Short mmCIF file of C-alpha atoms in Angstrom, two decimals:
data_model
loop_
_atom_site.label_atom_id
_atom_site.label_comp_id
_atom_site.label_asym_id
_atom_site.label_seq_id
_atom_site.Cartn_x
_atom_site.Cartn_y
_atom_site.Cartn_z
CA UNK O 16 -8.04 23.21 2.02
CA UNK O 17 -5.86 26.48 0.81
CA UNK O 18 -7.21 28.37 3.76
CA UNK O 19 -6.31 25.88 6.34
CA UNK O 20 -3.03 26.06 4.48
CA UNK O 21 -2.97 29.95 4.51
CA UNK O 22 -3.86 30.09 7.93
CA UNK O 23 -0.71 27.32 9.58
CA UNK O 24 1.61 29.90 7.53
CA UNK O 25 0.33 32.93 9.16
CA UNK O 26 0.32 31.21 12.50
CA UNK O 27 4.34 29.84 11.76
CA UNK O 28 5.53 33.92 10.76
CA UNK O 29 3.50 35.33 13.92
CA UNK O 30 5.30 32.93 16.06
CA UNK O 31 8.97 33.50 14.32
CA UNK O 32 8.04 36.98 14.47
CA UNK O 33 7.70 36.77 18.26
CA UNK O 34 10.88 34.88 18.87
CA UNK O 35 12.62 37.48 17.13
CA UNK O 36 10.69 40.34 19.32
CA UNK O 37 11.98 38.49 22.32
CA UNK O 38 15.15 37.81 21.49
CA UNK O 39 17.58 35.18 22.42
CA UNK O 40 19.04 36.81 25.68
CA UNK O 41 15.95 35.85 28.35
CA UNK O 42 16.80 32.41 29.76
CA UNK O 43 14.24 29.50 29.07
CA UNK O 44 11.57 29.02 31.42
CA UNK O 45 8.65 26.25 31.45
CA UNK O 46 5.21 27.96 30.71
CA UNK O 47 2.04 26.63 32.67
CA UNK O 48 -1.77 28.00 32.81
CA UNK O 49 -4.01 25.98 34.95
CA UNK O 50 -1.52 23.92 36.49
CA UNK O 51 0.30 23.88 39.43
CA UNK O 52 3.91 22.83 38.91
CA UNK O 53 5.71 21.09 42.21
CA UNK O 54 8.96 19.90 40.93
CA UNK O 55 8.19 17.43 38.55
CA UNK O 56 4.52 16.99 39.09
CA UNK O 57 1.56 19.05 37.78
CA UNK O 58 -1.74 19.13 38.74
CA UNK O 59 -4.69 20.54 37.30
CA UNK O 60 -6.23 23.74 39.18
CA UNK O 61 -9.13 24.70 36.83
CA UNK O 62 -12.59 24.43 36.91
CA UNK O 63 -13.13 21.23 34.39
CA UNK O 64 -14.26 23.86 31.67
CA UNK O 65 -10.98 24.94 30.61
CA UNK O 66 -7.82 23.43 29.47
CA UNK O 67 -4.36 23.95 31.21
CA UNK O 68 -1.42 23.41 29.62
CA UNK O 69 2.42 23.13 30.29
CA UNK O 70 4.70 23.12 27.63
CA UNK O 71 8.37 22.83 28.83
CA UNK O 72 10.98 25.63 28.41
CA UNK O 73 13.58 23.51 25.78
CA UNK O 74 12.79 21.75 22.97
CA UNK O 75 13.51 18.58 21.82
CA UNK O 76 17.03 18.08 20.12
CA UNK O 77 19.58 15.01 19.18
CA UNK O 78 21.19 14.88 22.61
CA UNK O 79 17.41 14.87 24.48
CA UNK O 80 15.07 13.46 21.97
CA UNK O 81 12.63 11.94 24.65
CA UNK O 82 10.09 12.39 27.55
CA UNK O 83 7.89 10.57 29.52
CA UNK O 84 4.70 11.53 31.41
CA UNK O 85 3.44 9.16 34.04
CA UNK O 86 -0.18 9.50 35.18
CA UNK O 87 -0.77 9.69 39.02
CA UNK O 88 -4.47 10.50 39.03
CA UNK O 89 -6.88 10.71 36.14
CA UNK O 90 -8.75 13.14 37.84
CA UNK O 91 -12.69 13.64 36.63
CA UNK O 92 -11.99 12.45 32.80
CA UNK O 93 -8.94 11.08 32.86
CA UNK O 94 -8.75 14.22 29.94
CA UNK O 95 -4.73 14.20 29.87
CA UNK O 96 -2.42 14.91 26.59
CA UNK O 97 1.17 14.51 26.08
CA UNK O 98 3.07 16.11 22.54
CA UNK O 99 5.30 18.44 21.04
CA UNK O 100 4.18 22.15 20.47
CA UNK O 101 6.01 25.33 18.96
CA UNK O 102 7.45 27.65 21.72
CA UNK O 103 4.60 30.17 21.85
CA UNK O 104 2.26 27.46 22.02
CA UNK O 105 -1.15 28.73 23.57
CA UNK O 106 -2.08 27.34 26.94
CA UNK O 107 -5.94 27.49 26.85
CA UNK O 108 -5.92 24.42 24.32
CA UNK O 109 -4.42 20.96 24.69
CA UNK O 110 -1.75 20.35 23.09
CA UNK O 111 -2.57 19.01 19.32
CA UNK O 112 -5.35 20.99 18.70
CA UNK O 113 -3.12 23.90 17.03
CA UNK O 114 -1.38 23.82 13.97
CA UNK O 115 2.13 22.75 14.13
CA UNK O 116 1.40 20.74 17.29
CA UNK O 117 0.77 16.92 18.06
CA UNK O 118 -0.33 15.26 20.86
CA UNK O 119 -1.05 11.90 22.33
CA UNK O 120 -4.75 12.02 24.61
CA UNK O 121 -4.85 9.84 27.30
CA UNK O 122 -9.00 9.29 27.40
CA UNK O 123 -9.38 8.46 23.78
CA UNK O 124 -6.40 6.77 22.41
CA UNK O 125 -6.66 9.55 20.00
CA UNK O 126 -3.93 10.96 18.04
CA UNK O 127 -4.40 15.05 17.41
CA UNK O 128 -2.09 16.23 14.83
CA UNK O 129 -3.15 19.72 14.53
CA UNK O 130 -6.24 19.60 14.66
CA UNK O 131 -9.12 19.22 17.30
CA UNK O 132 -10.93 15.80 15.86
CA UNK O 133 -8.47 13.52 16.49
CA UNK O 134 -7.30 10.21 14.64
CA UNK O 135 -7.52 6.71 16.72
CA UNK O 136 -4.26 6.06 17.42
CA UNK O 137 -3.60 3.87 20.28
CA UNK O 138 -4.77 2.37 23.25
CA UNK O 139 -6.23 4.43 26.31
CA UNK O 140 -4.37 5.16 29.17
CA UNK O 141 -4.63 4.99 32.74
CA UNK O 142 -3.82 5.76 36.45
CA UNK O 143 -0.50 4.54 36.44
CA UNK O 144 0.71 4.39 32.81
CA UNK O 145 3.44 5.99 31.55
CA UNK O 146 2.87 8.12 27.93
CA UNK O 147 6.65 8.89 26.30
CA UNK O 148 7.01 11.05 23.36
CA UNK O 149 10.55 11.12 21.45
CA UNK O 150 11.70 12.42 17.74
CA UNK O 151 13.68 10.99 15.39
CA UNK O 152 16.01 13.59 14.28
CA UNK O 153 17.48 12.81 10.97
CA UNK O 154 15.06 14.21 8.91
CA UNK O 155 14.87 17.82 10.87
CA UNK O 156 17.44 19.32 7.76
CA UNK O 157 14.35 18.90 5.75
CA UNK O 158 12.07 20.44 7.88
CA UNK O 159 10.27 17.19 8.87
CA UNK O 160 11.19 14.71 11.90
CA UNK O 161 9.51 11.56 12.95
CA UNK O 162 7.48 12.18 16.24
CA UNK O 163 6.53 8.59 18.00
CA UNK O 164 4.77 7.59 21.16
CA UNK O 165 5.13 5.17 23.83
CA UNK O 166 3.18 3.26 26.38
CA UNK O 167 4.77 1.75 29.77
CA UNK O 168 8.12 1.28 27.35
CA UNK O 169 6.46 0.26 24.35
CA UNK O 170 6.15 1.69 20.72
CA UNK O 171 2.57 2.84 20.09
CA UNK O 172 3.17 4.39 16.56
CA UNK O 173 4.60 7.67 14.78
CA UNK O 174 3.68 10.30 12.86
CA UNK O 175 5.97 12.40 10.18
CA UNK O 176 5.47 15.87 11.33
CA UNK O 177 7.03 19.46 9.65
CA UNK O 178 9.24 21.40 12.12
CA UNK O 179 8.97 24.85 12.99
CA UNK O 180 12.28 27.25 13.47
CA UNK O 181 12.10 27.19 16.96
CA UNK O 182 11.86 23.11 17.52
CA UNK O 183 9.08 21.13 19.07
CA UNK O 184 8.90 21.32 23.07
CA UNK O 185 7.62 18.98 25.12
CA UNK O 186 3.94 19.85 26.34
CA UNK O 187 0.97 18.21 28.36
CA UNK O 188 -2.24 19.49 28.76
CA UNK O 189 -5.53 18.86 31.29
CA UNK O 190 -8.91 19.17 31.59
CA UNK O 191 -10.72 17.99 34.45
CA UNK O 192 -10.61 18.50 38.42
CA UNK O 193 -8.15 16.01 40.10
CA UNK O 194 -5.78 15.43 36.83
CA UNK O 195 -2.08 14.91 38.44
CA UNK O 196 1.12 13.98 36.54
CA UNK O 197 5.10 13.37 36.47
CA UNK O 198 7.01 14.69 34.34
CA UNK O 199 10.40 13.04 33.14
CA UNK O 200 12.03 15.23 31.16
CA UNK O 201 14.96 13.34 30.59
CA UNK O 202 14.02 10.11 30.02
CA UNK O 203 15.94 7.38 28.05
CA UNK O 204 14.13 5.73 24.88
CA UNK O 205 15.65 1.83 24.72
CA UNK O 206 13.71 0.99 21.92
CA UNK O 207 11.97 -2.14 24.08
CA UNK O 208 11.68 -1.71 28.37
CA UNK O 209 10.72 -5.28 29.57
CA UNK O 210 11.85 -6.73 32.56
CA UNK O 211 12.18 -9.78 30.99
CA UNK O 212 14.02 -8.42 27.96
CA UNK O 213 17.55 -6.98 27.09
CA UNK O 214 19.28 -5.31 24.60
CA UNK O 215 22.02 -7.30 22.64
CA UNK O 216 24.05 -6.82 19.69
CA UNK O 217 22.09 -6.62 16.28
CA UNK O 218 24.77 -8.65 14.73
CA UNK O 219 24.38 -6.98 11.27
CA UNK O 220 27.46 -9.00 10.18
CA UNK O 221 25.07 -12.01 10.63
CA UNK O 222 23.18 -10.98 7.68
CA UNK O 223 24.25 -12.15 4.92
CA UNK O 224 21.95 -11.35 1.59
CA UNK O 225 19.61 -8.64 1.54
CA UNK O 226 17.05 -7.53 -1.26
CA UNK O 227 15.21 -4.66 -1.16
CA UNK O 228 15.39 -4.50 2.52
CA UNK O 229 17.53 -1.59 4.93
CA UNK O 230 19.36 -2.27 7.74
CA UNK O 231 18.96 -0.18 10.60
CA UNK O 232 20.38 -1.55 13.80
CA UNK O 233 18.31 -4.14 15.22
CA UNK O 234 15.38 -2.51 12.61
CA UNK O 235 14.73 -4.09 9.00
CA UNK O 236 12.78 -1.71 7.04
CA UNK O 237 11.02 -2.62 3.54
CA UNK O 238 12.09 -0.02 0.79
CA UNK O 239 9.56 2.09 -0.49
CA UNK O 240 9.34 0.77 -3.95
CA UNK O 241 6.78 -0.83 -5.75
CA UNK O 242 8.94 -2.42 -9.05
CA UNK O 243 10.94 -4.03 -6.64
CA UNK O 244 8.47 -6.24 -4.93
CA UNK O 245 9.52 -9.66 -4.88
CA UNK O 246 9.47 -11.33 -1.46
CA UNK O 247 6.57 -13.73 0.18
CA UNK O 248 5.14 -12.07 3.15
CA UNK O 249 4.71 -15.19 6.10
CA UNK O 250 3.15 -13.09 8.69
CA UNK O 251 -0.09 -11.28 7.65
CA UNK O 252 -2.43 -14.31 7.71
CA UNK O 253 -1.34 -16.44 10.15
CA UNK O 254 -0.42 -19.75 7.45
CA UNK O 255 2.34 -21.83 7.33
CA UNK O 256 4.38 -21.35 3.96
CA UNK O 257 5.99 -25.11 3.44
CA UNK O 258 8.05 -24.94 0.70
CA UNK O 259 5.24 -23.66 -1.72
CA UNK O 260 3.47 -20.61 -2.57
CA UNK O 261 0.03 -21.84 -1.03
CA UNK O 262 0.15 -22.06 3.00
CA UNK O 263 -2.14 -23.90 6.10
CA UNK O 264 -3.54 -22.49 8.29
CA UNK O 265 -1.18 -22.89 11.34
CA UNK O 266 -1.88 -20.05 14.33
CA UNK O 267 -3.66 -16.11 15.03
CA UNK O 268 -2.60 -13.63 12.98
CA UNK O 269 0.36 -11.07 14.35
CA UNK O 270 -0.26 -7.52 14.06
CA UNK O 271 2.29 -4.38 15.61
CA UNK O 272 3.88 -5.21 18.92
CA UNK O 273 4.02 -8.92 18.17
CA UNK O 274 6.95 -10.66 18.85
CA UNK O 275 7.30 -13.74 16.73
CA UNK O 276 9.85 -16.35 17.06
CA UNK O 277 11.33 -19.50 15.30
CA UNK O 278 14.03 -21.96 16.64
CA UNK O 279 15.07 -25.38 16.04
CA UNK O 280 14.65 -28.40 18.47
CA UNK O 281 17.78 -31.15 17.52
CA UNK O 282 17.54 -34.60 18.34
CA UNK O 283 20.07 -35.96 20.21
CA UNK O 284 20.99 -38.31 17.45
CA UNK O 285 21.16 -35.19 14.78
CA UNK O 286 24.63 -35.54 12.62
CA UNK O 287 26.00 -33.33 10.22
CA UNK O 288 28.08 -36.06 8.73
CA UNK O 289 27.49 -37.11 4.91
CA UNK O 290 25.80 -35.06 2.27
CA UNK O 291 21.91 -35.31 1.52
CA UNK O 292 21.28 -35.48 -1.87
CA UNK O 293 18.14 -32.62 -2.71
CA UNK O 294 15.83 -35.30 -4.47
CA UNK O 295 16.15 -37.09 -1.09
CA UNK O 296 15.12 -34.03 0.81
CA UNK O 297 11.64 -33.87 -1.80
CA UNK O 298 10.96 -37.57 -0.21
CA UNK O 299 11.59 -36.42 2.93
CA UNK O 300 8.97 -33.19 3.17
CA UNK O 301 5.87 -35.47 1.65
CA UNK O 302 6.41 -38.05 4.02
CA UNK O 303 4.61 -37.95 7.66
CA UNK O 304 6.22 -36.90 10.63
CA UNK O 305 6.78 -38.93 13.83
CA UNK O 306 3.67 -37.15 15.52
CA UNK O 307 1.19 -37.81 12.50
CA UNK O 308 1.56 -34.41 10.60
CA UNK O 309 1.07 -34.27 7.06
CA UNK O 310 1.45 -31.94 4.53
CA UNK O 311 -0.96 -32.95 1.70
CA UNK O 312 0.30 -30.61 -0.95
CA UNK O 313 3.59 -33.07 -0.91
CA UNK O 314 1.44 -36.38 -0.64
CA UNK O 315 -0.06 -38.26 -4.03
CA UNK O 316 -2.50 -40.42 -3.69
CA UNK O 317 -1.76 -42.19 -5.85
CA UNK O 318 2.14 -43.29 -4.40
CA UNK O 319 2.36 -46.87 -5.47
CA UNK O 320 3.97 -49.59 -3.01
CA UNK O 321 7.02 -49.45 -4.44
CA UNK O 322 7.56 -45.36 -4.18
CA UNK O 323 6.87 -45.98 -0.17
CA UNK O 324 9.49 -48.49 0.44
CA UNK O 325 12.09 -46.03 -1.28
CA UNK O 326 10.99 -43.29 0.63
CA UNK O 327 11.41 -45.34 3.99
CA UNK O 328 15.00 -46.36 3.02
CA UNK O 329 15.42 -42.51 2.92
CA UNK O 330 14.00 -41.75 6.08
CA UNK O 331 16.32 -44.23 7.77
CA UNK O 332 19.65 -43.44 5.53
CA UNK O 333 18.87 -39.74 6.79
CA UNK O 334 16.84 -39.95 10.27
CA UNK O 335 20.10 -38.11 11.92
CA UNK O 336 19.46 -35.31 9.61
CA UNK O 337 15.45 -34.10 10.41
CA UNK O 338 15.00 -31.60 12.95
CA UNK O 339 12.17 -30.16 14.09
CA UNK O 340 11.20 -26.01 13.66
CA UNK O 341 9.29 -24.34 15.82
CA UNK O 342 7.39 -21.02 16.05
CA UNK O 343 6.08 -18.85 19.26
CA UNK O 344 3.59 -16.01 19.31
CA UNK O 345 5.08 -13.56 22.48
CA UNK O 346 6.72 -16.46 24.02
CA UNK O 347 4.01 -19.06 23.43
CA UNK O 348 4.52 -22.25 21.18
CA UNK O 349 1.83 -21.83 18.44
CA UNK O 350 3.46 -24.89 16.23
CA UNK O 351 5.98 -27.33 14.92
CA UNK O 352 6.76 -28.87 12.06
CA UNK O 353 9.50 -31.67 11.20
CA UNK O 354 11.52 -31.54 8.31
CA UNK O 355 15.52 -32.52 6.50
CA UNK O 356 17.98 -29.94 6.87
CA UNK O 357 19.20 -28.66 3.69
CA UNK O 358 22.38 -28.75 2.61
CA UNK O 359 24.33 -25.98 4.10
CA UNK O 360 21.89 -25.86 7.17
CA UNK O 361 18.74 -23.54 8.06
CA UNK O 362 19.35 -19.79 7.85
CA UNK O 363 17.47 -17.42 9.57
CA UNK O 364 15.23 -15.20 6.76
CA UNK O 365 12.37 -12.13 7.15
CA UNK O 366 10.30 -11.51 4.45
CA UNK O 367 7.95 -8.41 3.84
CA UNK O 368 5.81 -7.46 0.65
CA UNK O 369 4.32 -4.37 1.20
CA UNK O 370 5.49 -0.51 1.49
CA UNK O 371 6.08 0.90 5.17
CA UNK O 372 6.47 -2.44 7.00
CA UNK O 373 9.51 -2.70 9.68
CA UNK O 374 10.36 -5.19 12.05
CA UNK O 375 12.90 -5.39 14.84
CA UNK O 376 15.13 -8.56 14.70
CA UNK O 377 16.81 -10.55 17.54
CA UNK O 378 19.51 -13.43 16.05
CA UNK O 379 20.63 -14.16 19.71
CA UNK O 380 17.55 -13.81 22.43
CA UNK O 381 18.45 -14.00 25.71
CA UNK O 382 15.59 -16.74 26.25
CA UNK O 383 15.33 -20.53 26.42
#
């Protein structure tokens, strides 16, 4: 482990070393071996036994933080990478198999962080996809930035990555016959690109109590701190929590890229008038709903006659106040449940338990 160490340090002080040799008076130019560059496509011209590379002639920085590589033809292998690399990077290996260089590989999945056996990272890609590559710069004072990858518009994961003097440029490498590529070196990141999605306002004001949780824009992110774990987690298993610490089975698990959503159907008799008094709302929950649902950890068994006929008195004092809540899986229903309103209403809530999780939230999708 020290001489892998030893050796990324010599390699980082030969390649400031060359920068200053150079100097900072010859004007940036893109740097290609093994591929033909035609505007903004590149195409492999080896003989499927070595790599080519291109690695662009700026780096990443605050005001361009992003590109994109769509695939045109996969060529032989389909052998296609898309990262960050130093300047000097060498263009007989892809990019990610050299220290202080990470890549993306189109024909595995694989993430290669420096290293020629890669990680699985994500899914493969294909004639047509589009690979983008971006950095989040806030951590670059430090000597580290946040390096993440895309799909067609979509987040595939990140990677905290240290930064050499010069910056990371973008790079993509090949290695098979027929390999062919566009290169967008100013693309736009929006965070989600779906025709059938926008971006709105993350309406921070809307939120009113946080614990333990940071607000990011539209991003919630869980603190990194184990003493102050105290929230319930309602999305790793797929249950429905009901009030209790025990939950049913309800629908599939979500895992990243999930988009889950809850909303509220109103009848059309609903009122908001009068108070409900919160033993009432206890009656309510362990009663069955109009369409036969019930939740037997709110049931007894053992309910004498007399307990039922109160609870139906409630039900019809306070029919105007149950609504029912429902949740979708990526725009499909997976459930509903009726309940009382509370007093003061329904509000909105995420909950997360563990270290590292982060979720985008949406308080007014443009859907229904």
């Amino acid at each position: 482990m020290d001489d892998i160490n030893v050796l990324h340090h010599r390699c980082l002080l030969n390649l400031r070393r060359r920068i200053r040799d150079i100097g900072d008076g010859h004007p940036a130019q893109d740097r290609c071996m093994r591929l033909q560059k035609d505007g903004d496509t590149l195409s492999y011209q080896g003989n499927s036994e070595e790599v080519g590379c291109y690695v662009a002639g700026h780096p990443l920085s605050k005001g361009n933080c992003y590109f994109e590589v769509t695939i045109v033809d996969t060529g032989v292998r389909g052998t296609i990478a898309v990262g960050l690399v130093p300047k000097f990077y060498r263009l007989d290996h892809q990019p990610g198999w050299l220290p202080y260089s990470v890549a993306y590989h189109a024909d595995n999945g694989k993430l290669y962080n420096g290293n020629p056996v890669g990680k699985q990272f994500g899914p493969k890609c294909a004639r047509g996809d589009r690979i983008g590559c971006g950095i989040h710069s806030e951590n670059t004072e430090a000597g580290l930035t946040t390096v993440f990858f895309t799909k067609n518009g979509r987040e595939v994961g990140s990677i905290e990555v240290p930064v050499s003097s010069e910056g990371l440029y973008p790079a993509v490498g090949m290695h098979s016959m027929g390999e062919e590529v566009k290169v967008d070196l100013r693309a736009e990141w929006l965070l989600e690109e779906d025709d059938t999605m926008m971006m709105v306002d993350s309406h921070e004001d809307d939120w009113g109590r946080l614990h333990d949780v940071r607000v990011s824009g539209m991003v919630r992110n869980r603190k990194r701190d184990p003493k102050l774990i105290r929230c319930v987690s309602l999305t790793d298993d797929g249950k429905i929590f009901y009030g209790i610490g025990v939950g049913d089975a309800f629908g599939p698990r979500c895992f990243k890229g999930d988009i889950m959503g809850c909303g509220i159907m109103f009848p059309r008799d609903y009122s908001l008038d009068g108070d409900v008094d919160v033993e009432d709302l206890g009656q309510l929950e362990g009663l069955p709903s109009q369409d036969g649902i019930q939740n037997v950890l709110y049931l007894n068994g053992e309910d004498e006659e007399e307990e039922e006929e109160e609870g139906d008195e409630v039900v019809q004092e306070q029919q105007g106040r149950k609504v029912t809540v429902f949740f979708t899986r990526n725009g499909k229903l997976m459930g509903r449940r009726e309940m009382a309103v509370p007093p003061g209403g329904l509000y909105p809530t995420v909950g997360m338990l563990s270290s590292g999780e982060k979720v985008k939230v949406d308080l007014h999708p443009l859907s229904g």
